[in-house]
Amino acid sequence: MRKIIVLLFLSTQVFSQSINLKGKLLDSNTKEPIVYANISFLKSNKGISSLEDGTFNLEIDKKLLKEKVHVSCLNYKDTIVFANQLNDKILFLKADNLELDEVFISKKVNRELIVKKIKKRKIKISLIGTTNFPFTVARYFEFKKEYVETPFIKKVTIFLGNDEKRKAKFRVRFFLKDSVSSLPKNDLLKESLIVSVDKRQKKIEIDLLKYDLEIPKKGIFIVLERLHVPDNFYEDTFNYKDSISKKVTRVAPDFGGVAVFDEKRYTYRKGKWFSQEKEISYYKGKTIVPAISLTLTN
């Protein structure tokens, strides 16, 4: 009986090291809930997204309450606070009133140009997401002289991974290129584009004509932002090369990837953008980037 009591005591001690970090995000002006904001720790891969009512709930180790958390959302200023300032509290985010460059509208004709065209059979790689992976991945489209006659973005085409079999939601964003760091900076489109994925869907086409978006002279980043919400979570088994299997919580959807030369892959994690060039030797100097193409028009 004594052994049982000791074990129960130890298990209670272990359990007590975890806590649910929960709170709510509201617009500081309108007091409306902020939907699908990303909340991520700066020194770990822990993160979550706010729900439709602005609430969030994430199980963490108690010691993380003393760590800094980065809160980001389209149309709002990035905010960094300590986790204990969020716990059981309401955080009011301030709107980002950054003015965009003026967009000039010209007469349309039936001229199109597909940039970085992708064939379905080339999709042999999946950019998977787990709760320990980055929320966001991006592909950069530089501006070329031949785009002058077709400067408007008609649609963006996004391919999903071959193993994607679930319904899910994610956000598409369009970022400008920072002139100093060459990394994504500032949203080009202020509307939140939430995309729904059906079961076994392989490709998504988003019509952008109504926005009259011109591809900037510095180029544009197409950003795929996973939403860390319960409907996107599922359990899976990951098999390592040494035959060890591990259960992980994954985040749908899986984005399709292609191996290419002379490109970088851009990811956003721990509150910062990172670029990566050239993968492991298996890809022979190529880089794995999200399978995204643009259709331009005038």
XYZ file of N, CA and C in Angstrom, residues 17-157:
423
model
N 3.261 20.122 -12.867
C 4.203 20.942 -13.624
C 3.563 21.537 -14.877
N 2.392 21.054 -15.263
C 1.704 21.563 -16.444
C 0.569 22.499 -16.051
N 0.285 23.428 -16.949
C -0.788 24.387 -16.706
C -1.417 24.758 -18.043
N -2.681 25.106 -18.046
C -3.344 25.565 -19.259
C -3.216 27.078 -19.370
N -2.480 27.519 -20.383
C -2.379 28.949 -20.672
C -3.614 29.332 -21.473
N -4.463 30.138 -20.901
C -5.703 30.485 -21.580
C -6.009 31.961 -21.400
N -6.685 32.512 -22.392
C -7.027 33.922 -22.340
C -7.882 34.303 -23.522
N -7.922 35.595 -23.828
C -8.771 36.085 -24.903
C -8.122 37.291 -25.562
N -8.281 37.399 -26.885
C -7.744 38.523 -27.655
C -8.894 39.351 -28.195
N -8.844 40.672 -27.939
C -9.886 41.568 -28.420
C -9.259 42.778 -29.115
N -10.009 43.350 -30.047
C -9.622 44.591 -30.698
C -9.691 45.721 -29.665
N -8.618 46.498 -29.543
C -8.578 47.535 -28.511
C -9.594 48.645 -28.756
N -10.035 48.802 -29.996
C -10.991 49.859 -30.321
C -12.431 49.358 -30.308
N -12.685 48.292 -31.073
C -14.062 47.803 -31.223
C -14.466 46.806 -30.152
N -13.468 46.237 -29.468
C -13.680 45.187 -28.450
C -14.230 43.894 -29.059
N -14.091 43.753 -30.377
C -14.505 42.523 -31.058
C -13.418 41.453 -30.908
N -13.808 40.160 -30.918
C -12.807 39.082 -30.838
C -11.862 39.109 -32.036
N -10.616 38.771 -31.791
C -9.625 38.668 -32.862
C -9.469 37.192 -33.208
N -9.821 36.846 -34.424
C -9.916 35.447 -34.855
C -8.620 34.992 -35.530
N -8.176 33.783 -35.181
C -7.034 33.128 -35.805
C -5.737 33.926 -35.675
N -5.564 34.587 -34.556
C -4.259 35.190 -34.261
C -3.311 34.086 -33.815
N -2.031 34.230 -34.106
C -1.051 33.234 -33.703
C -0.348 33.668 -32.424
N -0.322 32.775 -31.457
C 0.346 33.017 -30.178
C 1.479 32.015 -30.074
N 2.727 32.480 -30.069
C 3.858 31.555 -30.072
C 4.944 32.020 -29.117
N 5.594 31.051 -28.464
C 6.688 31.352 -27.549
C 7.957 31.655 -28.346
N 8.713 32.662 -27.894
C 9.911 33.069 -28.629
C 11.066 32.096 -28.468
N 11.077 31.326 -27.373
C 12.203 30.433 -27.129
C 11.831 28.965 -27.196
N 10.660 28.667 -27.709
C 10.270 27.273 -27.913
C 9.295 27.214 -29.082
N 8.979 26.011 -29.525
C 8.061 25.848 -30.647
C 6.605 25.733 -30.218
N 6.329 25.999 -28.964
C 4.959 25.948 -28.472
C 4.142 27.093 -29.067
N 2.920 26.779 -29.502
C 2.073 27.831 -30.036
C 0.640 27.377 -30.215
N -0.239 28.342 -30.426
C -1.660 28.073 -30.616
C -2.256 29.235 -31.387
N -3.460 29.060 -31.925
C -4.179 30.142 -32.600
C -5.475 30.427 -31.848
N -5.913 31.675 -31.888
C -7.168 32.029 -31.222
C -8.352 31.527 -32.045
N -9.444 31.239 -31.372
C -10.644 30.713 -32.013
C -11.569 31.844 -32.451
N -12.760 31.465 -32.952
C -13.712 32.452 -33.474
C -14.154 33.463 -32.427
N -14.119 33.077 -31.156
C -14.516 34.008 -30.103
C -13.325 34.732 -29.474
N -12.138 34.557 -30.077
C -10.938 35.229 -29.591
C -10.212 34.510 -28.475
N -10.745 33.378 -27.998
C -10.113 32.659 -26.893
C -9.025 31.716 -27.391
N -8.140 31.342 -26.480
C -7.099 30.355 -26.771
C -6.828 29.547 -25.511
N -6.331 28.321 -25.683
C -6.062 27.433 -24.560
C -4.938 26.486 -24.959
N -3.812 26.573 -24.268
C -2.639 25.780 -24.619
C -2.003 25.201 -23.357
N -1.818 23.889 -23.331
C -1.154 23.255 -22.195
C 0.349 23.485 -22.295
N 0.938 24.029 -21.239
C 2.368 24.327 -21.236
C 2.974 23.915 -19.897
N 4.304 23.874 -19.853
C 5.015 23.689 -18.590
C 4.945 24.997 -17.798
N 4.786 24.893 -16.497
C 4.637 26.083 -15.660
C 5.783 27.076 -15.830
N 6.977 26.558 -16.068
C 8.138 27.449 -16.161
C 8.056 28.374 -17.371
N 7.226 27.997 -18.367
C 7.077 28.845 -19.543
C 6.276 30.114 -19.260
N 5.617 30.174 -18.110
C 4.875 31.383 -17.761
C 5.792 32.593 -17.641
N 7.083 32.345 -17.426
C 8.056 33.439 -17.299
C 8.705 33.789 -18.635
N 8.308 33.099 -19.703
C 8.889 33.330 -21.023
C 8.039 34.309 -21.834
N 8.685 34.895 -22.846
C 7.992 35.852 -23.702
C 7.194 35.151 -24.792
N 6.045 35.744 -25.112
C 5.137 35.214 -26.131
C 4.927 36.268 -27.205
N 4.940 35.823 -28.449
C 4.721 36.723 -29.586
C 3.300 36.521 -30.104
N 2.543 37.596 -30.180
C 1.163 37.541 -30.677
C 1.097 38.312 -31.986
N 0.656 37.638 -33.046
C 0.592 38.300 -34.355
C -0.700 37.946 -35.063
N -1.211 38.914 -35.826
C -2.426 38.691 -36.600
C -2.505 39.743 -37.697
N -3.051 39.345 -38.825
C -3.248 40.270 -39.931
C -4.017 41.493 -39.454
N -3.527 42.682 -39.855
C -4.150 43.981 -39.561
C -3.936 44.468 -38.135
N -3.098 43.762 -37.359
C -2.817 44.202 -36.000
C -1.313 44.282 -35.768
N -0.915 45.175 -34.885
C 0.493 45.330 -34.567
C 0.985 44.123 -33.779
N 2.174 43.636 -34.137
C 2.763 42.524 -33.393
C 2.971 42.943 -31.940
N 2.695 42.008 -31.045
C 2.781 42.291 -29.615
C 3.590 41.199 -28.928
N 4.518 41.605 -28.054
C 5.310 40.656 -27.274
C 5.058 40.912 -25.793
N 4.610 39.877 -25.093
C 4.339 39.971 -23.660
C 4.852 38.701 -22.983
N 4.947 38.737 -21.664
C 5.267 37.522 -20.921
C 4.002 36.665 -20.815
N 4.186 35.357 -20.813
C 3.041 34.444 -20.803
C 2.125 34.688 -19.608
N 2.712 35.021 -18.460
C 1.867 35.230 -17.285
C 1.005 36.490 -17.408
N 1.335 37.370 -18.372
C 0.492 38.534 -18.631
C -0.725 38.169 -19.482
N -0.673 36.984 -20.082
C -1.783 36.498 -20.908
C -2.719 35.576 -20.140
N -2.158 34.864 -19.190
C -2.898 33.780 -18.547
C -4.126 34.290 -17.799
N -5.291 33.764 -18.184
C -6.577 34.136 -17.568
C -6.871 35.624 -17.685
N -6.395 36.215 -18.782
C -6.595 37.648 -18.984
C -7.065 37.934 -20.404
N -7.480 39.172 -20.629
C -7.844 39.650 -21.964
C -6.721 40.550 -22.466
N -6.208 40.256 -23.663
C -5.188 41.103 -24.274
C -5.838 41.889 -25.406
N -5.706 43.208 -25.348
C -6.266 44.070 -26.381
C -5.170 44.410 -27.389
N -5.393 44.056 -28.656
C -4.427 44.344 -29.708
C -4.812 45.620 -30.455
N -3.794 46.383 -30.812
C -4.018 47.627 -31.543
C -3.975 47.379 -33.048
N -4.895 48.001 -33.761
C -4.943 47.851 -35.214
C -3.693 48.449 -35.850
N -3.227 47.806 -36.918
C -2.091 48.309 -37.682
C -2.636 49.200 -38.788
N -2.425 50.486 -38.656
C -2.975 51.446 -39.625
C -1.985 51.807 -40.716
N -1.078 50.884 -41.025
C -0.095 51.128 -42.071
C -0.787 51.367 -43.404
N -0.432 52.453 -44.058
C -1.021 52.763 -45.359
C -0.234 52.073 -46.460
N -0.961 51.456 -47.368
C -0.329 50.777 -48.492
C -0.119 51.744 -49.639
N 0.810 51.396 -50.527
C 1.024 52.209 -51.716
C -0.233 52.233 -52.559
N -0.444 53.318 -53.260
C -1.620 53.446 -54.109
C -1.583 52.419 -55.236
N -2.726 51.805 -55.492
C -2.839 50.819 -56.557
C -3.500 51.468 -57.769
N -2.854 51.365 -58.909
C -3.393 51.945 -60.126
C -4.122 50.878 -60.930
N -5.318 51.217 -61.390
C -6.143 50.269 -62.135
C -6.126 50.631 -63.602
N -5.867 49.657 -64.433
C -5.842 49.886 -65.874
C -6.883 49.006 -66.543
N -7.146 49.291 -67.806
C -8.131 48.525 -68.556
C -7.653 47.087 -68.752
N -8.547 46.136 -68.497
C -8.193 44.725 -68.597
C -8.421 44.196 -70.016
N -7.532 43.322 -70.449
C -7.727 42.563 -71.682
C -7.416 41.109 -71.359
N -7.725 40.236 -72.291
C -7.557 38.811 -72.017
C -6.128 38.333 -72.263
N -5.212 38.824 -71.486
C -3.823 38.396 -71.585
C -3.404 37.821 -70.247
N -2.817 36.627 -70.250
C -2.426 35.963 -69.014
C -1.001 35.444 -69.099
N -0.382 35.336 -67.926
C 0.962 34.775 -67.834
C 1.035 33.977 -66.533
N 1.401 32.690 -66.632
C 1.531 31.848 -65.441
C 2.985 31.878 -64.981
N 3.180 32.224 -63.730
C 4.516 32.329 -63.152
C 4.783 31.111 -62.277
N 5.887 30.416 -62.557
C 6.285 29.202 -61.837
C 5.198 28.136 -61.946
N 4.856 27.816 -63.174
C 3.833 26.810 -63.432
C 4.248 25.465 -62.862
N 3.295 24.771 -62.265
C 3.572 23.492 -61.597
C 2.708 22.396 -62.196
N 3.325 21.283 -62.505
C 2.585 20.118 -62.982
C 2.300 19.204 -61.790
N 1.083 18.686 -61.748
C 0.637 17.887 -60.612
C 1.574 16.709 -60.338
N 2.103 16.111 -61.386
C 2.961 14.943 -61.182
C 4.285 15.306 -60.500
N 4.595 16.587 -60.444
C 5.825 17.025 -59.777
C 5.660 17.117 -58.265
N 4.429 17.010 -57.772
C 4.177 17.124 -56.336
C 4.460 15.780 -55.669
N 5.687 15.603 -55.222
C 6.078 14.357 -54.570
C 6.543 14.587 -53.133
N 6.449 15.827 -52.687
C 6.923 16.198 -51.355
C 5.794 16.891 -50.610
N 5.674 16.620 -49.329
C 4.683 17.288 -48.492
C 5.381 18.091 -47.401
N 4.966 19.331 -47.244
C 5.451 20.162 -46.144
C 4.459 19.987 -44.999
N 4.796 19.079 -44.099
C 3.872 18.715 -43.037
C 3.931 19.733 -41.904
N 2.892 19.724 -41.084
C 2.862 20.602 -39.926
C 2.550 19.825 -38.673
N 3.312 20.064 -37.623
C 2.994 19.522 -36.311
C 3.000 20.684 -35.326
N 2.607 20.402 -34.099
C 2.580 21.469 -33.096
C 3.981 21.971 -32.778
N 5.017 21.256 -33.218
C 6.391 21.696 -33.005
C 7.034 22.221 -34.290
N 6.227 22.403 -35.337
C 6.749 22.923 -36.587
C 6.293 24.375 -36.747
N 6.907 25.140 -37.663
C 6.492 26.536 -37.864
C 5.037 26.649 -38.289
N 4.421 27.745 -37.897
C 3.066 28.013 -38.336
C 3.019 28.269 -39.842
N 4.036 28.940 -40.366
C 3.928 29.623 -41.649
C 5.085 29.299 -42.575
N 4.774 29.146 -43.877
C 5.792 28.928 -44.895
C 5.457 29.808 -46.093
N 6.474 30.279 -46.829
C 6.230 31.231 -47.909
C 7.107 30.935 -49.121
N 6.635 31.401 -50.290
C 7.422 31.347 -51.519
C 7.514 32.754 -52.101
N 8.696 33.093 -52.579
C 8.939 34.435 -53.103
C 8.836 34.449 -54.628
N 8.160 35.458 -55.146
C 8.037 35.669 -56.588
C 8.666 37.019 -56.918
N 9.810 36.976 -57.572
C 10.472 38.229 -57.930
C 9.780 38.874 -59.137
N 9.965 40.177 -59.284
C 9.392 40.900 -60.414
C 10.357 40.817 -61.595
N 9.811 40.545 -62.785
C 10.612 40.492 -63.999
C 10.037 41.446 -65.041
N 10.886 41.864 -65.951
C 10.475 42.842 -66.962
C 9.290 42.364 -67.784
N 9.212 41.059 -68.030
C 8.120 40.545 -68.860
C 6.762 40.629 -68.164
N 6.760 40.999 -66.874
C 5.492 41.134 -66.158
C 4.851 42.509 -66.365
N 5.555 43.422 -66.993
C 5.053 44.790 -67.158
C 3.718 44.808 -67.891
N 3.567 43.921 -68.871
C 2.329 43.900 -69.661
C 1.215 43.116 -68.963
N 1.557 42.373 -67.938
C 0.535 41.631 -67.159
C 0.819 41.839 -65.669
N 0.628 43.037 -65.159
C 1.061 43.348 -63.789
C 0.095 42.919 -62.689
N -1.161 42.581 -63.043
C -2.153 42.275 -62.020
C -2.165 40.781 -61.682
N -2.342 40.482 -60.407
C -2.415 39.087 -59.968
C -3.855 38.606 -60.117
N -4.060 37.689 -61.053
C -5.404 37.174 -61.302
C -5.788 36.096 -60.302
N -4.882 35.151 -60.075
C -5.171 34.078 -59.113
C -3.880 33.458 -58.610
N -3.987 32.835 -57.458
C -2.895 32.063 -56.892
C -3.350 30.613 -56.811
N -2.483 29.699 -57.232
C -2.792 28.271 -57.212
C -1.882 27.594 -56.187
